[in-house]
PDB file of C-alpha atoms in Angstrom:
ATOM      1  CA  MET A  75      -0.106  -0.080   0.002  1.00 62.00           C
ATOM      2  CA  SER A  76       1.488   3.483  -0.572  1.00 68.00           C
ATOM      3  CA  GLU A  77       1.298   6.053   1.590  1.00 87.00           C
ATOM      4  CA  LEU A  78      -1.624   8.567   0.411  1.00 91.00           C
ATOM      5  CA  THR A  79      -2.421  12.165   1.313  1.00 90.00           C
ATOM      6  CA  ARG A  80      -5.934  13.241   1.011  1.00 89.00           C
ATOM      7  CA  ILE A  81      -7.057  16.678   0.736  1.00 91.00           C
ATOM      8  CA  PRO A  82     -10.577  17.222   1.187  1.00 89.00           C
ATOM      9  CA  ALA A  83     -10.859  21.002   0.720  1.00 87.00           C
ATOM     10  CA  PRO A  84      -7.734  23.032  -0.644  1.00 91.00           C
ATOM     11  CA  ALA A  85      -7.299  26.354   0.313  1.00 92.00           C
ATOM     12  CA  GLY A  86     -10.339  28.413  -2.163  1.00 92.00           C
ATOM     13  CA  VAL A  87     -12.348  25.067  -2.840  1.00 93.00           C
ATOM     14  CA  ALA A  88     -15.707  24.407  -1.049  1.00 92.00           C
ATOM     15  CA  PRO A  89     -15.032  21.199   1.220  1.00 87.00           C
ATOM     16  CA  ALA A  90     -16.203  18.119  -0.611  1.00 84.00           C
ATOM     17  CA  ALA A  91     -18.838  15.904   1.303  1.00 82.00           C
ATOM     18  CA  GLN A  92     -18.568  12.597  -0.286  1.00 88.00           C
ATOM     19  CA  TYR A  93     -15.205  12.254  -1.640  1.00 91.00           C
ATOM     20  CA  SER A  94     -11.615  14.261  -1.589  1.00 91.00           C
ATOM     21  CA  HIS A  95     -10.830  16.865  -3.854  1.00 91.00           C
ATOM     22  CA  VAL A  96      -7.113  15.863  -4.031  1.00 92.00           C
ATOM     23  CA  VAL A  97      -5.440  12.345  -3.217  1.00 91.00           C
ATOM     24  CA  LEU A  98      -1.776  11.851  -4.106  1.00 87.00           C
ATOM     25  CA  GLY A  99       0.739   9.412  -3.553  1.00 87.00           C
ATOM     26  CA  ARG A 100       3.531   7.744  -4.961  1.00 90.00           C
ATOM     27  CA  GLY A 101       4.202   4.351  -6.722  1.00 92.00           C
ATOM     28  CA  ARG A 102       2.765   2.133  -9.360  1.00 94.00           C
ATOM     29  CA  LEU A 103      -0.425   3.385 -10.981  1.00 95.00           C
ATOM     30  CA  VAL A 104      -3.351   0.495 -11.282  1.00 96.00           C
ATOM     31  CA  ALA A 105      -5.985   1.381 -13.759  1.00 96.00           C
ATOM     32  CA  LEU A 106      -9.483  -0.575 -13.346  1.00 96.00           C
ATOM     33  CA  SER A 107     -11.802  -0.804 -16.224  1.00 96.00           C
ATOM     34  CA  GLY A 108     -15.390   0.316 -15.438  1.00 97.00           C
ATOM     35  CA  GLN A 109     -16.945  -2.685 -13.852  1.00 98.00           C
ATOM     36  CA  VAL A 110     -20.670  -3.320 -14.242  1.00 98.00           C
ATOM     37  CA  ALA A 111     -22.938  -5.639 -12.591  1.00 98.00           C
ATOM     38  CA  LEU A 112     -22.034  -8.911 -14.011  1.00 97.00           C
ATOM     39  CA  ASP A 113     -21.101 -12.221 -11.743  1.00 97.00           C
ATOM     40  CA  GLU A 114     -18.235 -14.337 -12.706  1.00 96.00           C
ATOM     41  CA  ASP A 115     -20.222 -16.422 -15.168  1.00 96.00           C
ATOM     42  CA  GLY A 116     -21.030 -13.147 -16.905  1.00 96.00           C
ATOM     43  CA  LYS A 117     -24.599 -12.926 -15.854  1.00 97.00           C
ATOM     44  CA  LEU A 118     -26.371  -9.732 -14.891  1.00 98.00           C
ATOM     45  CA  VAL A 119     -26.766  -9.373 -11.128  1.00 98.00           C
ATOM     46  CA  GLY A 120     -29.858  -7.163 -10.180  1.00 97.00           C
ATOM     47  CA  GLU A 121     -32.062  -6.374 -12.933  1.00 97.00           C
ATOM     48  CA  GLY A 122     -33.921  -3.349 -12.609  1.00 97.00           C
ATOM     49  CA  ASP A 123     -32.067  -3.138  -8.966  1.00 98.00           C
ATOM     50  CA  ALA A 124     -29.686  -0.525  -8.682  1.00 98.00           C
ATOM     51  CA  ALA A 125     -28.724  -1.446  -5.156  1.00 98.00           C
ATOM     52  CA  ALA A 126     -27.731  -5.136  -6.318  1.00 98.00           C
ATOM     53  CA  GLN A 127     -26.064  -3.928  -8.948  1.00 98.00           C
ATOM     54  CA  ALA A 128     -23.731  -1.462  -6.892  1.00 98.00           C
ATOM     55  CA  ARG A 129     -23.168  -4.478  -4.535  1.00 98.00           C
ATOM     56  CA  GLN A 130     -21.828  -6.457  -7.431  1.00 98.00           C
ATOM     57  CA  VAL A 131     -19.879  -3.669  -9.289  1.00 98.00           C
ATOM     58  CA  PHE A 132     -18.025  -3.078  -5.988  1.00 98.00           C
ATOM     59  CA  GLU A 133     -17.509  -6.645  -5.304  1.00 98.00           C
ATOM     60  CA  ASN A 134     -16.020  -6.962  -8.877  1.00 97.00           C
ATOM     61  CA  LEU A 135     -13.815  -3.728  -8.286  1.00 98.00           C
ATOM     62  CA  ARG A 136     -12.569  -5.679  -4.798  1.00 98.00           C
ATOM     63  CA  ARG A 137     -11.994  -8.630  -7.284  1.00 97.00           C
ATOM     64  CA  CYS A 138      -9.785  -6.514  -9.609  1.00 97.00           C
ATOM     65  CA  LEU A 139      -7.997  -4.641  -7.163  1.00 97.00           C
ATOM     66  CA  THR A 140      -6.808  -8.054  -5.410  1.00 97.00           C
ATOM     67  CA  ALA A 141      -5.862  -9.077  -8.878  1.00 97.00           C
ATOM     68  CA  ALA A 142      -3.392  -6.100  -9.119  1.00 96.00           C
ATOM     69  CA  GLY A 143      -2.074  -6.581  -5.289  1.00 95.00           C
ATOM     70  CA  ALA A 144      -4.364  -3.777  -4.192  1.00 96.00           C
ATOM     71  CA  THR A 145      -7.077  -3.136  -1.712  1.00 96.00           C
ATOM     72  CA  PHE A 146      -9.744  -0.094  -1.503  1.00 97.00           C
ATOM     73  CA  ASP A 147      -7.168   1.354   0.687  1.00 95.00           C
ATOM     74  CA  ASP A 148      -5.126   2.168  -2.399  1.00 96.00           C
ATOM     75  CA  VAL A 149      -7.723   3.688  -4.343  1.00 97.00           C
ATOM     76  CA  VAL A 150      -7.044   7.135  -5.397  1.00 97.00           C
ATOM     77  CA  LYS A 151      -9.971   8.131  -7.841  1.00 97.00           C
ATOM     78  CA  LEU A 152     -13.576   6.500  -8.528  1.00 98.00           C
ATOM     79  CA  THR A 153     -15.758   7.484 -11.530  1.00 98.00           C
ATOM     80  CA  TYR A 154     -19.182   6.756 -11.402  1.00 98.00           C
ATOM     81  CA  PHE A 155     -21.118   6.475 -14.756  1.00 98.00           C
ATOM     82  CA  VAL A 156     -24.777   6.245 -14.182  1.00 98.00           C
ATOM     83  CA  THR A 157     -28.111   6.165 -16.220  1.00 98.00           C
ATOM     84  CA  ASP A 158     -30.094   8.246 -13.459  1.00 98.00           C
ATOM     85  CA  MET A 159     -28.478  10.441 -10.661  1.00 98.00           C
ATOM     86  CA  ALA A 160     -31.129   8.914  -8.490  1.00 98.00           C
ATOM     87  CA  HIS A 161     -28.646   6.036  -8.289  1.00 98.00           C
ATOM     88  CA  MET A 162     -25.837   8.056  -6.513  1.00 97.00           C
ATOM     89  CA  PRO A 163     -27.203   7.231  -2.674  1.00 97.00           C
ATOM     90  CA  THR A 164     -27.120   3.821  -3.821  1.00 97.00           C
ATOM     91  CA  LEU A 165     -23.530   3.891  -5.124  1.00 97.00           C
ATOM     92  CA  ARG A 166     -22.351   5.587  -1.980  1.00 97.00           C
ATOM     93  CA  ALA A 167     -23.861   3.038   0.240  1.00 97.00           C
ATOM     94  CA  ALA A 168     -22.272   0.292  -1.492  1.00 98.00           C
ATOM     95  CA  ARG A 169     -18.847   2.214  -1.384  1.00 98.00           C
ATOM     96  CA  ALA A 170     -19.335   2.603   2.292  1.00 97.00           C
ATOM     97  CA  GLU A 171     -19.251  -0.838   2.496  1.00 97.00           C
ATOM     98  CA  HIS A 172     -15.654  -0.851   1.326  1.00 98.00           C
ATOM     99  CA  ILE A 173     -14.079   2.550   1.691  1.00 97.00           C
ATOM    100  CA  PRO A 174     -14.695   4.394   5.179  1.00 95.00           C
ATOM    101  CA  ASP A 175     -15.313   8.053   5.172  1.00 92.00           C
ATOM    102  CA  ASP A 176     -11.983   8.945   6.114  1.00 91.00           C
ATOM    103  CA  ARG A 177     -10.529   7.413   3.291  1.00 92.00           C
ATOM    104  CA  LEU A 178     -12.353   8.554   0.522  1.00 95.00           C
ATOM    105  CA  PRO A 179     -10.945   8.871  -2.794  1.00 96.00           C
ATOM    106  CA  ALA A 180     -11.412  11.567  -5.489  1.00 96.00           C
ATOM    107  CA  ALA A 181     -14.467  11.086  -7.231  1.00 97.00           C
ATOM    108  CA  SER A 182     -16.557  11.986 -10.322  1.00 97.00           C
ATOM    109  CA  ALA A 183     -20.102  11.208 -11.220  1.00 97.00           C
ATOM    110  CA  VAL A 184     -21.233  11.453 -14.810  1.00 98.00           C
ATOM    111  CA  GLN A 185     -25.173  10.806 -15.851  1.00 98.00           C
ATOM    112  CA  VAL A 186     -25.007   8.855 -19.208  1.00 98.00           C
ATOM    113  CA  ALA A 187     -27.864   8.181 -21.674  1.00 98.00           C
ATOM    114  CA  ALA A 188     -27.171   4.681 -21.651  1.00 97.00           C
ATOM    115  CA  LEU A 189     -24.139   1.971 -20.772  1.00 97.00           C
ATOM    116  CA  VAL A 190     -22.673  -0.832 -23.217  1.00 96.00           C
ATOM    117  CA  ARG A 191     -25.820  -2.968 -22.379  1.00 97.00           C
ATOM    118  CA  PRO A 192     -29.353  -1.658 -21.499  1.00 97.00           C
ATOM    119  CA  GLU A 193     -29.699  -3.450 -18.536  1.00 98.00           C
ATOM    120  CA  PHE A 194     -26.942  -1.796 -16.815  1.00 98.00           C
ATOM    121  CA  LEU A 195     -27.906   0.920 -14.614  1.00 98.00           C
ATOM    122  CA  LEU A 196     -24.523   1.889 -13.229  1.00 98.00           C
ATOM    123  CA  GLU A 197     -20.546   1.374 -13.851  1.00 98.00           C
ATOM    124  CA  VAL A 198     -17.667   2.543 -11.974  1.00 98.00           C
ATOM    125  CA  GLU A 199     -13.969   2.655 -12.697  1.00 98.00           C
ATOM    126  CA  ALA A 200     -10.829   3.161 -10.471  1.00 98.00           C
ATOM    127  CA  PHE A 201      -7.569   4.263 -10.277  1.00 97.00           C
ATOM    128  CA  ALA A 202      -5.263   2.993  -7.197  1.00 97.00           C
ATOM    129  CA  VAL A 203      -1.488   3.794  -6.431  1.00 96.00           C
ATOM    130  CA  LEU A 204       0.830   0.891  -4.926  1.00 94.00           C
ATOM    131  CA  ASP A 205       4.184   1.353  -3.458  1.00 88.00           C
ATOM    132  CA  GLU A 206       6.786   1.425  -6.128  1.00 77.00           C
TER     133      GLU A 206
END
């Protein structure tokens, strides 16, 4: 794990409520592709259910991080893609199961017209930093 510094409110910038404005560290960058709600067999989890999809997405992120030798403690940036901003509280709840409030990464949220398949309600990509 890289030593990360989180800056939730840089001078002159309004404090962040659900993310850190800046996260920095030294080491190797780990980029995770956007994860959707597919299980290990490629089957959709939670058709029409944003909470079930969010839990699966974060489980997939956890598995990808593990494959890279990382954990959620190493995550410096999350990007949320949602088909409806109403899914954000659900995503935050799933995130809270893996990342405590005192270790929040930088984050962006984007509402999109559609994802790669119409049954996907959300997608999350991540960047992490590991020791060199």
